[in-house]
Amino acid sequence: MTTSQHPGPADDLPIRDGMIRLGQALKLANLAEDGAQARALVEDGQVRVNGEVETRRGRQLHPGDVVAAGGAAVRITAAD
């Protein structure tokens, strides 16, 4: 299996609202440089949410969700 399927420990990605879209989270976490790269990663099946391949860039993420791409992972958390 590749590292993108089994990334290392997830870093926290705090969000102010109770939800963030997948494409926004990829950019905020520096897993994608811009929206075009985020779209390409998602469309190519290179992004996993909670261990499952996700192909919807607009997927809503909530605190507790884990996003992995390119061998890195982030856990969505609520900002204090």
Backbone as a printed PyTorch tensor [residue, N CA C, xyz], in Angstrom:
tensor([[[  0.8360,  -1.1830,   0.0000],
         [  0.0000,   0.0000,   0.0000],
         [  0.8780,   1.2420,   0.0000]],

        [[  0.3200,   2.3270,  -0.5160],
         [  1.0980,   3.5520,  -0.6190],
         [  0.9340,   4.4010,   0.6280]],

        [[  1.8120,   5.3840,   0.7650],
         [  1.7200,   6.2610,   1.9240],
         [  0.4500,   7.0930,   1.8990]],

        [[ -0.1150,   7.3540,   0.7170],
         [ -1.3530,   8.1300,   0.6700],
         [ -2.5200,   7.3440,   1.2520]],

        [[ -2.4060,   6.0040,   1.2590],
         [ -3.4520,   5.1960,   1.8590],
         [ -3.2570,   5.0790,   3.3650]],

        [[ -2.0120,   5.2050,   3.8200],
         [ -1.7080,   5.1080,   5.2430],
         [ -0.7960,   6.2530,   5.6510]],

        [[ -1.3480,   7.4630,   5.7400],
         [ -0.5150,   8.5990,   6.1240],
         [ -0.1180,   8.4980,   7.5890]],

        [[  0.8400,   9.3170,   7.9760],
         [  1.2750,   9.3600,   9.3630],
         [  0.2110,  10.0030,  10.2390]],

        [[  0.5890,  10.3270,  11.4770],
         [ -0.3680,  10.9550,  12.3940],
         [ -0.9280,  12.2480,  11.8090]],

        [[ -2.1880,  12.4990,  12.0920],
         [ -2.8570,  13.6780,  11.5380],
         [ -2.5700,  14.9150,  12.3810]],

        [[ -2.2800,  16.0260,  11.7030],
         [ -2.1800,  17.3240,  12.3690],
         [ -3.5920,  17.8710,  12.5270]],

        [[ -3.7930,  18.7290,  13.5130],
         [ -5.1030,  19.3480,  13.7070],
         [ -5.2800,  20.5220,  12.7540]],

        [[ -6.4910,  20.6500,  12.2180],
         [ -6.8670,  21.7880,  11.3760],
         [ -8.0970,  22.4360,  12.0140]],

        [[ -7.8870,  23.4500,  12.8770],
         [ -9.0330,  24.0750,  13.5460],
         [ -9.8530,  24.9290,  12.5840]],

        [[-11.1700,  24.8380,  12.7190],
         [-12.0770,  25.6510,  11.9080],
         [-12.9870,  26.4450,  12.8410]],

        [[-13.3570,  27.6520,  12.4050],
         [-14.1980,  28.5260,  13.2310],
         [-15.6590,  28.1090,  13.1970]],

        [[-16.1370,  27.7310,  12.0270],
         [-17.5300,  27.3170,  11.8970],
         [-17.6120,  25.8160,  12.1250]],

        [[-18.7860,  25.2860,  12.1870],
         [-18.9520,  23.8620,  12.4200],
         [-18.7160,  23.0070,  11.1920]],

        [[-18.4110,  23.6480,  10.0360],
         [-18.2650,  22.9050,   8.7890],
         [-17.2980,  23.6300,   7.8700]],

        [[-16.5700,  22.8490,   7.0550],
         [-15.7110,  23.3880,   6.0050],
         [-15.8190,  22.4420,   4.8160]],

        [[-15.7620,  22.9750,   3.6140],
         [-15.8130,  22.1420,   2.4050],
         [-14.4440,  21.5050,   2.1640]],

        [[-14.4510,  20.3270,   1.5600],
         [-13.2230,  19.5770,   1.3300],
         [-12.1870,  20.3930,   0.5660]],

        [[-12.5790,  21.0390,  -0.5220],
         [-11.6330,  21.8250,  -1.3110],
         [-10.9790,  22.9240,  -0.4910]],

        [[-11.7670,  23.5860,   0.3600],
         [-11.2320,  24.6420,   1.2190],
         [-10.2580,  24.0620,   2.2350]],

        [[-10.6050,  22.9140,   2.8050],
         [ -9.7440,  22.2800,   3.8100],
         [ -8.4080,  21.8710,   3.2010]],

        [[ -8.4330,  21.3540,   1.9810],
         [ -7.1860,  20.9570,   1.3250],
         [ -6.2560,  22.1540,   1.1610]],

        [[ -6.8120,  23.3020,   0.7800],
         [ -5.9970,  24.5110,   0.6110],
         [ -5.5180,  25.0420,   1.9590]],

        [[ -6.4050,  25.1090,   2.9420],
         [ -6.0620,  25.6390,   4.2590],
         [ -4.9730,  24.8020,   4.9330]],

        [[ -5.0050,  23.4930,   4.7080],
         [ -4.0300,  22.5810,   5.3170],
         [ -2.7540,  22.4590,   4.4910]],

        [[ -2.6760,  23.2060,   3.3960],
         [ -1.5280,  23.1440,   2.4810],
         [ -1.3370,  21.7580,   1.8730]],

        [[ -2.4220,  21.0130,   1.7280],
         [ -2.3810,  19.7340,   1.0180],
         [ -2.5580,  19.9730,  -0.4780]],

        [[ -3.0390,  21.1680,  -0.8320],
         [ -3.1640,  21.6060,  -2.2270],
         [ -2.7570,  23.0710,  -2.2840]],

        [[ -2.0610,  23.4510,  -3.3560],
         [ -1.5890,  24.8310,  -3.4860],
         [ -2.7110,  25.8030,  -3.8240]],

        [[ -3.6970,  25.3300,  -4.5990],
         [ -4.7900,  26.2050,  -5.0150],
         [ -6.0180,  25.3610,  -5.3200]],

        [[ -7.0920,  26.0400,  -5.7070],
         [ -8.3370,  25.3400,  -5.9890],
         [ -8.2390,  24.3610,  -7.1360]],

        [[ -7.4490,  24.7060,  -8.1510],
         [ -7.2970,  23.8060,  -9.3010],
         [ -6.6070,  22.5100,  -8.8900]],

        [[ -5.5770,  22.6160,  -8.0550],
         [ -4.8890,  21.4110,  -7.6000],
         [ -5.7970,  20.6000,  -6.6780]],

        [[ -6.5630,  21.2680,  -5.8260],
         [ -7.4970,  20.5690,  -4.9430],
         [ -8.5090,  19.7850,  -5.7750]],

        [[ -9.0570,  20.4230,  -6.8070],
         [-10.0190,  19.7560,  -7.6840],
         [ -9.3930,  18.5330,  -8.3460]],

        [[ -8.1700,  18.6830,  -8.8500],
         [ -7.4980,  17.5750,  -9.5280],
         [ -7.2460,  16.4110,  -8.5710]],

        [[ -6.8010,  16.7020,  -7.3620],
         [ -6.5550,  15.6420,  -6.3790],
         [ -7.8340,  14.8620,  -6.0870]],

        [[ -8.9280,  15.6020,  -5.8880],
         [-10.2110,  14.9670,  -5.5670],
         [-10.7180,  14.1550,  -6.7550]],

        [[-10.7050,  14.7540,  -7.9470],
         [-11.2120,  14.0570,  -9.1360],
         [-10.3980,  12.8160,  -9.4700]],

        [[ -9.0950,  12.8320,  -9.1470],
         [ -8.2250,  11.6830,  -9.4200],
         [ -8.2910,  10.6170,  -8.3300]],

        [[ -9.1350,  10.8160,  -7.3180],
         [ -9.2820,   9.8210,  -6.2580],
         [ -8.0930,   9.7500,  -5.3140]],

        [[ -7.3520,  10.8520,  -5.1920],
         [ -6.1650,  10.8690,  -4.3380],
         [ -6.4320,  11.4160,  -2.9400]],

        [[ -7.7010,  11.6740,  -2.6320],
         [ -8.0600,  12.2290,  -1.3280],
         [ -8.9440,  11.2330,  -0.5940]],

        [[ -8.6330,  11.0380,   0.6810],
         [ -9.4460,  10.1660,   1.5290],
         [-10.0120,  10.9760,   2.6840]],

        [[-11.2640,  10.6970,   3.0030],
         [-11.9070,  11.2910,   4.1700],
         [-12.3270,  10.1340,   5.0630]],

        [[-11.8070,  10.1260,   6.2670],
         [-12.0890,   9.0500,   7.2220],
         [-11.7890,   7.6790,   6.6200]],

        [[-10.7070,   7.6050,   5.8370],
         [-10.2550,   6.3390,   5.2700],
         [-10.9160,   5.9300,   3.9710]],

        [[-11.9050,   6.6850,   3.5050],
         [-12.6280,   6.3580,   2.2770],
         [-12.2640,   7.3580,   1.1780]],

        [[-12.0660,   6.8730,  -0.0470],
         [-11.7940,   7.7710,  -1.1720],
         [-12.9870,   8.7030,  -1.3530]],

        [[-12.7060,   9.9940,  -1.4710],
         [-13.7640,  10.9980,  -1.6410],
         [-13.5670,  11.7110,  -2.9740]],

        [[-14.6210,  11.7470,  -3.7820],
         [-14.5420,  12.3820,  -5.1020],
         [-15.4140,  13.6300,  -5.2010]],

        [[-15.9570,  14.0860,  -4.0790],
         [-16.7900,  15.3010,  -4.0650],
         [-16.0100,  16.4360,  -3.3990]],

        [[-15.5790,  17.3910,  -4.2030],
         [-14.7970,  18.5130,  -3.6750],
         [-15.6140,  19.3400,  -2.6900]],

        [[-16.9270,  19.3640,  -2.8520],
         [-17.7940,  20.1450,  -1.9770],
         [-18.2500,  19.4110,  -0.7340]],

        [[-17.7150,  18.2340,  -0.4860],
         [-18.1080,  17.4600,   0.6960],
         [-17.9380,  18.3070,   1.9510]],

        [[-18.9420,  18.2500,   2.8110],
         [-18.8750,  18.9860,   4.0680],
         [-18.0840,  18.1780,   5.0860]],

        [[-17.1150,  18.8380,   5.7130],
         [-16.3140,  18.2120,   6.7550],
         [-16.6570,  18.8520,   8.0900]],

        [[-16.6390,  18.0540,   9.1330],
         [-16.9860,  18.5120,  10.4740],
         [-15.8840,  18.0980,  11.4420]],

        [[-15.8310,  18.7300,  12.6260],
         [-14.8200,  18.3280,  13.6000],
         [-14.8380,  16.8100,  13.8230]],

        [[-13.6440,  16.2300,  13.8190],
         [-13.4890,  14.7880,  13.9660],
         [-13.1650,  14.0900,  12.6600]],

        [[-13.4990,  14.7130,  11.5240],
         [-13.1790,  14.1160,  10.2240],
         [-11.6750,  14.1970,   9.9820]],

        [[-11.1220,  13.1770,   9.3120],
         [ -9.7020,  13.1400,   8.9660],
         [ -9.5810,  13.1170,   7.4500]],

        [[ -8.7940,  14.0510,   6.9180],
         [ -8.5660,  14.1760,   5.4780],
         [ -7.1150,  13.8150,   5.1940]],

        [[ -6.8970,  12.9460,   4.1980],
         [ -5.5400,  12.5410,   3.8290],
         [ -5.3340,  12.7240,   2.3350]],

        [[ -4.1550,  13.2410,   1.9860],
         [ -3.7650,  13.4120,   0.5800],
         [ -2.2530,  13.5610,   0.5250]],

        [[ -1.6400,  12.9630,  -0.4670],
         [ -0.2070,  13.1320,  -0.6700],
         [  0.6520,  12.6660,   0.4800]],

        [[  0.1990,  11.6740,   1.2270],
         [  0.9900,  11.1460,   2.3340],
         [  0.8790,  11.9390,   3.6220]],

        [[  0.0550,  12.9830,   3.6380],
         [ -0.1540,  13.7890,   4.8420],
         [ -1.6270,  13.7250,   5.2230]],

        [[ -1.8990,  13.9940,   6.4920],
         [ -3.2820,  13.9460,   6.9630],
         [ -3.5360,  15.0750,   7.9500]],

        [[ -4.7870,  15.5400,   7.9720],
         [ -5.2170,  16.5350,   8.9560],
         [ -6.5380,  16.0910,   9.5600]],

        [[ -6.7160,  16.4340,  10.8330],
         [ -7.9670,  16.1630,  11.5410],
         [ -8.6710,  17.4950,  11.7300]],

        [[ -9.9210,  17.5630,  11.3020],
         [-10.7130,  18.7780,  11.4710],
         [-11.0750,  18.9010,  12.9480]],

        [[-10.7960,  20.0680,  13.5340],
         [-11.1290,  20.3190,  14.9320],
         [-11.8580,  21.6500,  15.0350]],

        [[-12.5780,  21.8350,  16.1230],
         [-13.2570,  23.1040,  16.3750],
         [-12.2560,  24.0810,  16.9770]],

        [[-12.2130,  25.2970,  16.4490],
         [-11.3340,  26.3310,  17.0030],
         [-11.8660,  26.7450,  18.3650]],

        [[-10.9580,  27.0910,  19.2510],
         [-11.3580,  27.5200,  20.6050],
         [-11.9470,  28.8990,  20.5980]]])
